[in-house]
Every structure is written in structure tokens, then in C-alpha cells.
GROMACS .gro file of C-alpha atoms in nm:
model
  410
    1MET     CA    1   0.382  -2.025  -1.688
    2SER     CA    2   0.332  -1.671  -1.544
    3ALA     CA    3   0.508  -1.562  -1.228
    4PHE     CA    4   0.434  -1.333  -0.932
    5ILE     CA    5   0.687  -1.128  -0.733
    6LEU     CA    6   0.631  -1.149  -0.357
    7THR     CA    7   0.793  -0.865  -0.155
    8CYS     CA    8   0.839  -0.842   0.222
    9PRO     CA    9   0.705  -0.502   0.346
   10VAL     CA   10   0.965  -0.494   0.628
   11CYS     CA   11   1.303  -0.574   0.463
   12ASN     CA   12   1.189  -0.548   0.097
   13PHE     CA   13   1.323  -0.896   0.020
   14SER     CA   14   1.163  -1.013  -0.307
   15LYS     CA   15   1.113  -1.358  -0.451
   16GLN     CA   16   0.955  -1.468  -0.777
   17VAL     CA   17   0.699  -1.746  -0.736
   18GLU     CA   18   0.476  -1.924  -0.985
   19VAL     CA   19   0.115  -1.811  -0.998
   20ALA     CA   20   0.004  -2.169  -0.941
   21VAL     CA   21   0.144  -2.161  -0.589
   22VAL     CA   22   0.039  -1.807  -0.495
   23PRO     CA   23  -0.160  -1.822  -0.167
   24ARG     CA   24  -0.502  -1.671  -0.135
   25PRO     CA   25  -0.519  -1.308  -0.007
   26GLY     CA   26  -0.516  -1.283   0.371
   27THR     CA   27  -0.284  -1.581   0.422
   28THR     CA   28  -0.004  -1.508   0.671
   29VAL     CA   29   0.337  -1.518   0.500
   30THR     CA   30   0.672  -1.543   0.680
   31CYS     CA   31   0.975  -1.368   0.526
   32PRO     CA   32   1.272  -1.613   0.499
   33VAL     CA   33   1.521  -1.329   0.561
   34CYS     CA   34   1.388  -1.110   0.846
   35LYS     CA   35   1.127  -1.364   0.973
   36SER     CA   36   0.856  -1.094   0.975
   37MET     CA   37   0.500  -1.217   0.930
   38PHE     CA   38   0.257  -1.023   0.714
   39PRO     CA   39  -0.075  -1.093   0.538
   40PHE     CA   40  -0.046  -1.169   0.168
   41GLU     CA   41  -0.218  -0.911  -0.050
   42SER     CA   42  -0.294  -0.932  -0.420
   43ASP     CA   43  -0.561  -0.813  -0.660
   44GLU     CA   44  -0.517  -1.133  -0.861
   45PRO     CA   45  -0.714  -1.439  -0.750
   46ALA     CA   46  -0.506  -1.738  -0.647
   47ALA     CA   47  -0.489  -1.993  -0.926
   48ALA     CA   48  -0.554  -2.360  -0.860
   49PRO     CA   49  -0.248  -2.584  -0.903
   50GLY     CA   50  -0.203  -2.699  -1.262
   51THR     CA   51  -0.443  -2.446  -1.418
   52ASP     CA   52  -0.242  -2.211  -1.634
   53GLU     CA   53  -0.527  -2.106  -1.867
   54ALA     CA   54  -0.869  -1.956  -1.794
   55PRO     CA   55  -1.159  -2.186  -1.877
   56PHE     CA   56  -1.415  -1.920  -1.975
   57ALA     CA   57  -1.361  -1.942  -2.353
   58ASP     CA   58  -1.441  -2.314  -2.366
   59GLU     CA   59  -1.764  -2.274  -2.163
   60ALA     CA   60  -1.893  -1.997  -2.395
   61GLY     CA   61  -1.820  -2.210  -2.701
   62GLU     CA   62  -2.016  -2.508  -2.572
   63ALA     CA   63  -2.321  -2.288  -2.505
   64GLY     CA   64  -2.312  -2.146  -2.858
   65GLU     CA   65  -2.297  -2.490  -3.021
   66ALA     CA   66  -2.603  -2.609  -2.827
   67GLY     CA   67  -2.804  -2.320  -2.977
   68GLU     CA   68  -3.003  -2.258  -2.657
   69ALA     CA   69  -3.157  -1.917  -2.596
   70THR     CA   70  -2.963  -1.727  -2.339
   71ALA     CA   71  -3.110  -1.459  -2.117
   72PRO     CA   72  -2.932  -1.127  -2.096
   73VAL     CA   73  -2.663  -1.153  -1.839
   74SER     CA   74  -2.618  -0.857  -1.609
   75PRO     CA   75  -2.258  -0.748  -1.563
   76PRO     CA   76  -2.097  -0.876  -1.245
   77PRO     CA   77  -2.086  -0.631  -0.955
   78ARG     CA   78  -1.784  -0.408  -0.970
   79LYS     CA   79  -1.516  -0.528  -0.734
   80GLU     CA   80  -1.363  -0.255  -0.521
   81ALA     CA   81  -0.988  -0.233  -0.559
   82ARG     CA   82  -0.774  -0.331  -0.263
   83ARG     CA   83  -0.590  -0.047  -0.097
   84THR     CA   84  -0.393   0.017   0.218
   85LEU     CA   85  -0.543   0.240   0.490
   86ALA     CA   86  -0.256   0.415   0.666
   87PHE     CA   87  -0.238   0.535   1.026
   88ASP     CA   88  -0.091   0.879   1.078
   89PHE     CA   89  -0.015   1.105   1.374
   90THR     CA   90  -0.044   1.480   1.314
   91GLY     CA   91   0.043   1.605   1.664
   92SER     CA   92   0.374   1.764   1.763
   93ALA     CA   93   0.599   1.752   2.067
   94ARG     CA   94   0.555   2.128   2.119
   95GLU     CA   95   0.174   2.104   2.136
   96TYR     CA   96   0.181   1.805   2.372
   97PHE     CA   97   0.440   1.974   2.593
   98GLY     CA   98   0.187   2.253   2.661
   99ILE     CA   99  -0.078   1.998   2.763
  100TRP     CA  100   0.169   1.792   2.967
  101ILE     CA  101   0.312   2.084   3.167
  102VAL     CA  102  -0.035   2.221   3.254
  103ASN     CA  103  -0.161   1.874   3.354
  104THR     CA  104   0.145   1.819   3.574
  105PHE     CA  105   0.107   2.160   3.744
  106LEU     CA  106  -0.266   2.118   3.813
  107ARG     CA  107  -0.217   1.764   3.944
  108ILE     CA  108   0.034   1.896   4.199
  109VAL     CA  109  -0.180   2.195   4.299
  110THR     CA  110  -0.498   1.987   4.341
  111LEU     CA  111  -0.318   1.694   4.512
  112GLY     CA  112  -0.415   1.464   4.225
  113LEU     CA  113  -0.786   1.556   4.199
  114TYR     CA  114  -0.726   1.697   3.851
  115SER     CA  115  -0.603   1.353   3.728
  116PRO     CA  116  -0.932   1.253   3.554
  117TRP     CA  117  -0.940   1.580   3.356
  118ALA     CA  118  -0.570   1.543   3.277
  119LYS     CA  119  -0.634   1.191   3.150
  120VAL     CA  120  -0.924   1.300   2.928
  121ARG     CA  121  -0.731   1.600   2.795
  122LYS     CA  122  -0.430   1.385   2.709
  123ARG     CA  123  -0.635   1.113   2.540
  124ARG     CA  124  -0.844   1.359   2.341
  125TYR     CA  125  -0.524   1.516   2.208
  126PHE     CA  126  -0.367   1.184   2.107
  127TYR     CA  127  -0.690   1.034   1.969
  128GLY     CA  128  -0.775   1.352   1.778
  129ASN     CA  129  -0.434   1.358   1.613
  130THR     CA  130  -0.436   0.986   1.523
  131LEU     CA  131  -0.580   0.942   1.175
  132LEU     CA  132  -0.689   0.626   0.993
  133ASP     CA  133  -0.750   0.681   0.623
  134GLY     CA  134  -0.742   1.056   0.689
  135VAL     CA  135  -1.017   1.048   0.957
  136PRO     CA  136  -0.928   1.113   1.326
  137PHE     CA  137  -1.030   0.905   1.627
  138ASP     CA  138  -1.213   1.062   1.921
  139PHE     CA  139  -1.216   0.993   2.296
  140LEU     CA  140  -1.556   1.050   2.454
  141GLY     CA  141  -1.480   0.973   2.820
  142ASP     CA  142  -1.647   1.185   3.092
  143PRO     CA  143  -1.402   1.325   3.353
  144TRP     CA  144  -1.669   1.307   3.627
  145ALA     CA  145  -1.723   0.934   3.564
  146ILE     CA  146  -1.347   0.881   3.574
  147LEU     CA  147  -1.330   1.082   3.901
  148LYS     CA  148  -1.576   0.839   4.068
  149GLY     CA  149  -1.367   0.544   3.951
  150TRP     CA  150  -1.052   0.724   4.062
  151PHE     CA  151  -1.191   0.757   4.418
  152LEU     CA  152  -1.288   0.388   4.437
  153ALA     CA  153  -0.954   0.270   4.296
  154GLY     CA  154  -0.769   0.512   4.525
  155LEU     CA  155  -0.958   0.377   4.828
  156PHE     CA  156  -0.857   0.020   4.746
  157PHE     CA  157  -0.495   0.120   4.679
  158THR     CA  158  -0.480   0.314   5.011
  159LEU     CA  159  -0.620   0.018   5.206
  160TYR     CA  160  -0.371  -0.218   5.043
  161SER     CA  161  -0.075   0.015   5.112
  162PHE     CA  162  -0.181   0.061   5.477
  163ALA     CA  163  -0.241  -0.312   5.528
  164SER     CA  164   0.097  -0.405   5.378
  165ARG     CA  165   0.264  -0.205   5.659
  166VAL     CA  166   0.054  -0.319   5.956
  167SER     CA  167  -0.068  -0.669   5.864
  168PRO     CA  168   0.086  -0.892   5.599
  169LEU     CA  169  -0.213  -1.128   5.635
  170VAL     CA  170  -0.468  -0.856   5.551
  171SER     CA  171  -0.245  -0.736   5.269
  172ALA     CA  172  -0.230  -1.090   5.125
  173LEU     CA  173  -0.610  -1.124   5.154
  174LEU     CA  174  -0.661  -0.795   4.968
  175MET     CA  175  -0.423  -0.910   4.693
  176LEU     CA  176  -0.609  -1.243   4.666
  177PHE     CA  177  -0.934  -1.047   4.642
  178PHE     CA  178  -0.791  -0.839   4.358
  179LEU     CA  179  -0.663  -1.146   4.174
  180GLY     CA  180  -1.011  -1.296   4.209
  181VAL     CA  181  -1.178  -0.994   4.048
  182PHE     CA  182  -0.898  -0.925   3.798
  183PRO     CA  183  -1.078  -1.092   3.500
  184TRP     CA  184  -1.384  -0.877   3.576
  185VAL     CA  185  -1.156  -0.569   3.591
  186VAL     CA  186  -1.011  -0.657   3.248
  187VAL     CA  187  -1.355  -0.687   3.088
  188ARG     CA  188  -1.500  -0.371   3.244
  189SER     CA  189  -1.186  -0.172   3.161
  190ARG     CA  190  -1.201  -0.282   2.796
  191ILE     CA  191  -1.572  -0.197   2.781
  192PHE     CA  192  -1.510   0.151   2.921
  193ASN     CA  193  -1.217   0.228   2.689
  194LEU     CA  194  -1.371   0.096   2.369
  195ARG     CA  195  -1.719   0.243   2.425
  196ASN     CA  196  -1.556   0.583   2.473
  197THR     CA  197  -1.352   0.553   2.152
  198SER     CA  198  -1.501   0.645   1.816
  199HIS     CA  199  -1.395   0.678   1.452
  200ARG     CA  200  -1.620   0.835   1.188
  201ASN     CA  201  -1.878   0.889   1.470
  202ILE     CA  202  -1.901   0.510   1.516
  203ARG     CA  203  -1.809   0.376   1.859
  204PHE     CA  204  -1.604   0.067   1.932
  205GLY     CA  205  -1.743  -0.197   2.169
  206PHE     CA  206  -1.651  -0.504   2.373
  207ASN     CA  207  -1.862  -0.814   2.446
  208ALA     CA  208  -1.877  -0.898   2.818
  209ASP     CA  209  -1.783  -1.270   2.818
  210TYR     CA  210  -1.695  -1.308   3.188
  211ALA     CA  211  -1.675  -1.691   3.183
  212GLU     CA  212  -1.405  -1.688   2.914
  213ALA     CA  213  -1.230  -1.399   3.092
  214TYR     CA  214  -1.195  -1.608   3.410
  215ARG     CA  215  -1.061  -1.901   3.205
  216VAL     CA  216  -0.788  -1.706   3.025
  217PHE     CA  217  -0.692  -1.455   3.297
  218LEU     CA  218  -0.723  -1.675   3.609
  219TRP     CA  219  -0.760  -2.048   3.546
  220TRP     CA  220  -0.473  -2.082   3.298
  221GLN     CA  221  -0.255  -1.859   3.519
  222LEU     CA  222  -0.304  -2.100   3.812
  223LEU     CA  223  -0.163  -2.383   3.598
  224LEU     CA  224   0.164  -2.198   3.530
  225PRO     CA  225   0.356  -2.327   3.840
  226LEU     CA  226   0.250  -2.685   3.764
  227THR     CA  227   0.389  -2.666   3.408
  228MET     CA  228   0.717  -2.484   3.495
  229GLY     CA  229   0.609  -2.191   3.276
  230VAL     CA  230   0.571  -2.396   2.958
  231LEU     CA  231   0.215  -2.267   2.916
  232VAL     CA  232   0.322  -1.900   2.896
  233PRO     CA  233   0.302  -1.877   2.512
  234TYR     CA  234  -0.035  -2.053   2.508
  235ILE     CA  235  -0.174  -1.818   2.776
  236TYR     CA  236  -0.056  -1.517   2.572
  237TYR     CA  237  -0.233  -1.666   2.269
  238ARG     CA  238  -0.562  -1.723   2.458
  239GLN     CA  239  -0.557  -1.375   2.615
  240ARG     CA  240  -0.489  -1.198   2.284
  241ARG     CA  241  -0.757  -1.401   2.106
  242PHE     CA  242  -1.006  -1.317   2.383
  243LEU     CA  243  -0.931  -0.944   2.368
  244VAL     CA  244  -0.945  -0.927   1.986
  245GLU     CA  245  -1.248  -1.148   1.913
  246ASN     CA  246  -1.467  -0.978   2.174
  247SER     CA  247  -1.386  -0.632   2.036
  248ARG     CA  248  -1.591  -0.475   1.760
  249TYR     CA  249  -1.620  -0.157   1.560
  250GLY     CA  250  -1.988  -0.064   1.544
  251THR     CA  251  -2.160  -0.394   1.467
  252THR     CA  252  -1.857  -0.550   1.292
  253PRO     CA  253  -1.646  -0.783   1.512
  254PHE     CA  254  -1.268  -0.812   1.493
  255ARG     CA  255  -1.129  -1.155   1.395
  256PHE     CA  256  -0.813  -1.329   1.516
  257HIS     CA  257  -0.618  -1.561   1.283
  258ALA     CA  258  -0.303  -1.655   1.480
  259THR     CA  259  -0.230  -2.009   1.603
  260PRO     CA  260  -0.076  -2.127   1.933
  261GLY     CA  261   0.229  -2.253   1.739
  262GLN     CA  262   0.315  -1.899   1.625
  263TYR     CA  263   0.326  -1.783   1.988
  264PHE     CA  264   0.542  -2.078   2.094
  265ARG     CA  265   0.791  -1.995   1.813
  266ILE     CA  266   0.833  -1.642   1.955
  267PHE     CA  267   0.939  -1.781   2.295
  268LEU     CA  268   1.156  -2.062   2.151
  269PRO     CA  269   1.479  -1.848   2.133
  270MET     CA  270   1.439  -1.776   2.506
  271VAL     CA  271   1.448  -2.148   2.585
  272ILE     CA  272   1.791  -2.171   2.416
  273LEU     CA  273   1.934  -1.827   2.500
  274PHE     CA  274   1.890  -1.819   2.877
  275PRO     CA  275   2.051  -2.159   2.958
  276VAL     CA  276   2.347  -2.074   2.729
  277ALA     CA  277   2.393  -1.732   2.893
  278PHE     CA  278   2.367  -1.887   3.240
  279ALA     CA  279   2.625  -2.156   3.157
  280ALA     CA  280   2.866  -1.895   3.012
  281ALA     CA  281   2.838  -1.679   3.324
  282ILE     CA  282   2.899  -1.972   3.562
  283GLY     CA  283   3.191  -2.088   3.348
  284ALA     CA  284   3.357  -1.744   3.359
  285ILE     CA  285   3.333  -1.736   3.740
  286LEU     CA  286   3.474  -2.088   3.782
  287VAL     CA  287   3.766  -2.036   3.540
  288LYS     CA  288   3.889  -1.708   3.693
  289PRO     CA  289   3.707  -1.606   4.012
  290ASN     CA  290   3.765  -1.236   4.079
  291ALA     CA  291   3.563  -0.917   4.114
  292LEU     CA  292   3.549  -0.860   3.738
  293THR     CA  293   3.421  -1.208   3.649
  294VAL     CA  294   3.159  -1.180   3.924
  295ALA     CA  295   3.036  -0.838   3.806
  296LEU     CA  296   3.038  -0.915   3.433
  297PRO     CA  297   2.772  -1.191   3.449
  298ALA     CA  298   2.530  -0.950   3.620
  299VAL     CA  299   2.583  -0.691   3.345
  300PHE     CA  300   2.565  -0.961   3.079
  301PHE     CA  301   2.242  -1.104   3.217
  302THR     CA  302   2.084  -0.760   3.244
  303GLY     CA  303   2.162  -0.692   2.879
  304VAL     CA  304   2.031  -1.033   2.770
  305TYR     CA  305   1.712  -0.986   2.974
  306LEU     CA  306   1.641  -0.638   2.832
  307CYS     CA  307   1.702  -0.751   2.471
  308ALA     CA  308   1.490  -1.064   2.521
  309ALA     CA  309   1.206  -0.867   2.679
  310LEU     CA  310   1.209  -0.613   2.394
  311TYR     CA  311   1.222  -0.891   2.133
  312VAL     CA  312   0.927  -1.077   2.287
  313ARG     CA  313   0.720  -0.761   2.326
  314THR     CA  314   0.792  -0.649   1.968
  315ALA     CA  315   0.723  -0.993   1.819
  316LEU     CA  316   0.399  -1.031   2.017
  317THR     CA  317   0.278  -0.688   1.903
  318ASN     CA  318   0.359  -0.764   1.537
  319LEU     CA  319   0.196  -1.108   1.551
  320THR     CA  320  -0.117  -0.993   1.733
  321TRP     CA  321  -0.187  -0.699   1.504
  322SER     CA  322  -0.090  -0.885   1.184
  323SER     CA  323  -0.330  -1.166   1.283
  324THR     CA  324  -0.624  -0.927   1.333
  325SER     CA  325  -0.884  -0.837   1.074
  326LEU     CA  326  -1.194  -0.616   1.067
  327GLY     CA  327  -1.445  -0.702   0.797
  328ASP     CA  328  -1.250  -0.729   0.471
  329HIS     CA  329  -0.948  -0.543   0.613
  330ARG     CA  330  -0.641  -0.714   0.757
  331PHE     CA  331  -0.400  -0.523   0.981
  332THR     CA  332  -0.022  -0.532   0.938
  333CYS     CA  333   0.227  -0.430   1.207
  334ALA     CA  334   0.597  -0.428   1.118
  335LEU     CA  335   0.787  -0.291   1.420
  336ARG     CA  336   1.164  -0.350   1.398
  337MET     CA  337   1.366  -0.435   1.706
  338ARG     CA  338   1.671  -0.229   1.604
  339ASP     CA  339   1.451   0.080   1.556
  340LEU     CA  340   1.291   0.035   1.898
  341ILE     CA  341   1.629  -0.017   2.069
  342TRP     CA  342   1.752   0.314   1.925
  343ILE     CA  343   1.431   0.498   2.013
  344TYR     CA  344   1.419   0.366   2.371
  345LEU     CA  345   1.791   0.435   2.437
  346SER     CA  346   1.792   0.785   2.286
  347ASN     CA  347   1.462   0.871   2.457
  348ALA     CA  348   1.600   0.758   2.795
  349VAL     CA  349   1.918   0.966   2.752
  350ALA     CA  350   1.717   1.274   2.645
  351VAL     CA  351   1.469   1.247   2.934
  352ILE     CA  352   1.740   1.191   3.197
  353CYS     CA  353   1.962   1.473   3.072
  354THR     CA  354   1.670   1.721   3.072
  355LEU     CA  355   1.532   1.607   3.411
  356GLY     CA  356   1.213   1.485   3.244
  357LEU     CA  357   1.132   1.794   3.036
  358LEU     CA  358   1.170   1.598   2.710
  359ALA     CA  359   0.925   1.327   2.822
  360PRO     CA  360   0.649   1.468   2.594
  361TRP     CA  361   0.890   1.465   2.297
  362ALA     CA  362   0.981   1.101   2.373
  363THR     CA  363   0.613   1.002   2.399
  364VAL     CA  364   0.520   1.164   2.067
  365ARG     CA  365   0.826   1.019   1.894
  366LEU     CA  366   0.751   0.662   2.004
  367LEU     CA  367   0.380   0.686   1.918
  368ARG     CA  368   0.452   0.831   1.571
  369TYR     CA  369   0.691   0.543   1.494
  370ARG     CA  370   0.440   0.279   1.608
  371LEU     CA  371   0.162   0.426   1.393
  372GLU     CA  372   0.389   0.456   1.088
  373ARG     CA  373   0.449   0.078   1.107
  374LEU     CA  374   0.077  -0.007   1.137
  375SER     CA  375  -0.168  -0.028   0.846
  376ALA     CA  376  -0.488  -0.199   0.736
  377ALA     CA  377  -0.535  -0.336   0.383
  378GLY     CA  378  -0.857  -0.448   0.218
  379ALA     CA  379  -1.118  -0.375  -0.047
  380GLY     CA  380  -1.256  -0.022  -0.033
  381GLY     CA  381  -1.287   0.175   0.292
  382LEU     CA  382  -1.470   0.135   0.623
  383ASP     CA  383  -1.790   0.303   0.503
  384ALA     CA  384  -1.996  -0.019   0.508
  385ILE     CA  385  -1.958  -0.061   0.885
  386ARG     CA  386  -2.267   0.039   1.081
  387ALA     CA  387  -2.294   0.186   1.430
  388SER     CA  388  -2.432  -0.011   1.726
  389LYS     CA  389  -2.617   0.100   2.039
  390GLU     CA  390  -2.384   0.122   2.338
  391THR     CA  391  -2.445   0.196   2.707
  392GLN     CA  392  -2.202   0.360   2.945
  393VAL     CA  393  -2.018   0.177   3.226
  394GLY     CA  394  -1.825   0.296   3.531
  395ALA     CA  395  -1.454   0.382   3.517
  396ALA     CA  396  -1.347   0.218   3.846
  397PRO     CA  397  -1.191  -0.095   3.683
  398GLU     CA  398  -1.000   0.124   3.434
  399GLU     CA  399  -0.859   0.340   3.716
  400LEU     CA  400  -0.779   0.034   3.933
  401GLY     CA  401  -0.579  -0.122   3.649
  402ASP     CA  402  -0.394   0.206   3.593
  403MET     CA  403  -0.305   0.251   3.962
  404LEU     CA  404  -0.171  -0.103   4.000
  405GLY     CA  405   0.022  -0.084   3.674
  406PHE     CA  406  -0.159  -0.358   3.478
  407ASP     CA  407  -0.135  -0.345   3.099
  408LEU     CA  408  -0.487  -0.422   2.975
  409GLY     CA  409  -0.428  -0.344   2.608
  410LEU     CA  410  -0.299  -0.544   2.311
   0.00000   0.00000   0.00000
């Protein structure tokens, strides 16, 4: 019986499995060592259980014995070989520093009016230096459209800031108003960003499903207090599925293959870790109450919270991307927590010690690492994808989300 060697792309753990139990390509596989999830890839078709030999020879023999005339059979269409399309970043910290320092200076001189042009300039640099299969992305946003949205978002933010100082009631009403339109903001922001992003002169797009947006970004959120937060993983799952399945590249939609159970498994360590950490901290204070045992739990909890937040964010990013496909291509994201801890810590030290001057270097370094761990595998390239007709939308929701610090991406 022939065998197949399955290798984890993250930790390189290998295991020999029988061909009869090899899963079909595209199936999500979990590494037993590092617990990373990745789509299974193979040029060999998965064999049915108990079939060790190909049946083609027997079928040909039966036809010959019957003596029936057979029409010429055209050769089967040539199957394109599977290959991995890599992401790459060709920019440098020195080039981005020049853009960053000019943007910062002009923002100060113009009292912020230059912000839309700074945003477009920054995105065009990063998009133009991000390559997929050797072809760069492009950002097509219009600074004047962003300026209009910037004024509207700035007006709302100013009213909210003023009301929070003079009238808590008006401030609360404005916040309720924003929460009521937040699903609409998410959809319009995604439409603006994707319609102004292109690759191979083909634009991305987003379907405006407002009813589903209000279900996943408002209705399920209102149920959180009633369920003591148990629904958090399921809400993450519904929001990611909504964002992925309504996105498309040209006329080809993205697909989402994750299940709610995979999101619950990511949060399961938190259910065990936080009560244990809390009990240990209370125990230390009760056994020996002094200044040290009171201060240590705060430091301990801060460390646990930061590590847990980074773990959840990394695992959610890996799961979301590795559960996304476009046409015949399946994405794989293999970020490692220990790499991110080192990058975040060293970046923070470098930026603090240089009073912020190394912020461009830290940004480029983090983006390059993320793209190196992201790939798309499938048959052939992306040439079969066709463009679609897109119309422009305003940039006010995008600017409003930016000003209030909402993360509207994957």
C-alpha cells in the first residue's frame, strides 16, 4: 500500500499516512504539534478507502472483448499544475521614512487638511510595493473624495467631543446614533476600500447586504450581556464570514470555509487561563499580604492579558485567512506568536528610544513579516478572473471609522 508524507508548513512536522486516508485537496488540516491549521494541498487525487489499484485497465479490457466500434476519444483537457502564489513586499524603511516625514510635516502645517493626500500617498506606496505572484496592487482612491468624508467625520467627532463635556445626555444620544448606523458604516467603508483596490487592473468589490450587516454587527452584539460573553466566538465567526463572503475580486466571490467550532476552540484557553490566574493572584495576597504581593498580581494580570490578546488576534488572523478561498485558490496564513512577540517588543523599544523616528521602520518590518507568512495555492494563476463594473461611493464612513478607531478589516 503506497504512502504519502504530510508536512506542516509552520513547524515542518512530517507524518507518513496511507494514500487511502489522504483527504481531498482544500481540506483544513490541524498539525498535532504546533496546532496550526492549513489547507491540504496535493497534485494526487484522494483515493477512496480500500482502492489500492486503478480500475482503468479492467474497463479497457471489457470494451475490447465486446468488439464494439469505439469513436476516437479526444485527450482529456490538460490539468494545470498546482502552485503557490507568494505575497512579497518590495518597499524599504528608507523610502517610507521619506513619505512619512513629509506627510507628518504637511499635516502639522495645514492643521490636518493634508490628511487625505497623506493617506492616499501612504496607501499607494504600500499597495504598489505589495506583490502577489509578481504583480503589484494599486490604490485608486481620490484625495478630494476622502477630504469630503474627512470633513463629515470630523464634524461628527467634534460634536461628540463637545457634547461629552457639556451634556452627558447628548453625548450618549450621539453614541447611540453611531451604534445604530455602525453596520451601515462597516458596509460603506468596505465598499470604498475594495472598489479603490485593484490587482492586474481588476478591481475588488463588496456586496451591500445591509440586512445581514445589522444582524452580525448589531443584533448579535446586543445579546452579549444576556449570554455573559459566551457568544463572543460565534459573533467573530459571523462577522468574518460576512466580510469574506461579500467580498469579490472582479466577478469572482471569496468563499469562507471555517466553522463556529473552530472559533470557539481559539477562545477555550481563555476560559481556563483567566480563572486560574485570578485564583493564583488572590491566593498570593491572602497568604502574605504586603506591598509586593499586591503589586505582583497587577503585573501578572497585565502580562497574561497582553499574551492572551496577542494569541487570540494571531489565531483569528490565521484561521480567517486559511479558511478563505478565491476561485480555485486557497489562502494560507501561518503567523507565529513567538515571532510577533519579538517584533512587537523590539519595535516598541526602537520607537520609544528614537522618539518615534523609527516608526516607519517598525511599520515596514511588521508588514513584511505578515506578507511573508501569507500565500495562496491553487491550479494555475488568477488570469481567468474577469473584471466587473463598479461605481464609486463616498469616503465619509471610512473616515468616521478611522477617527473613532474601529478596525473594519479582517
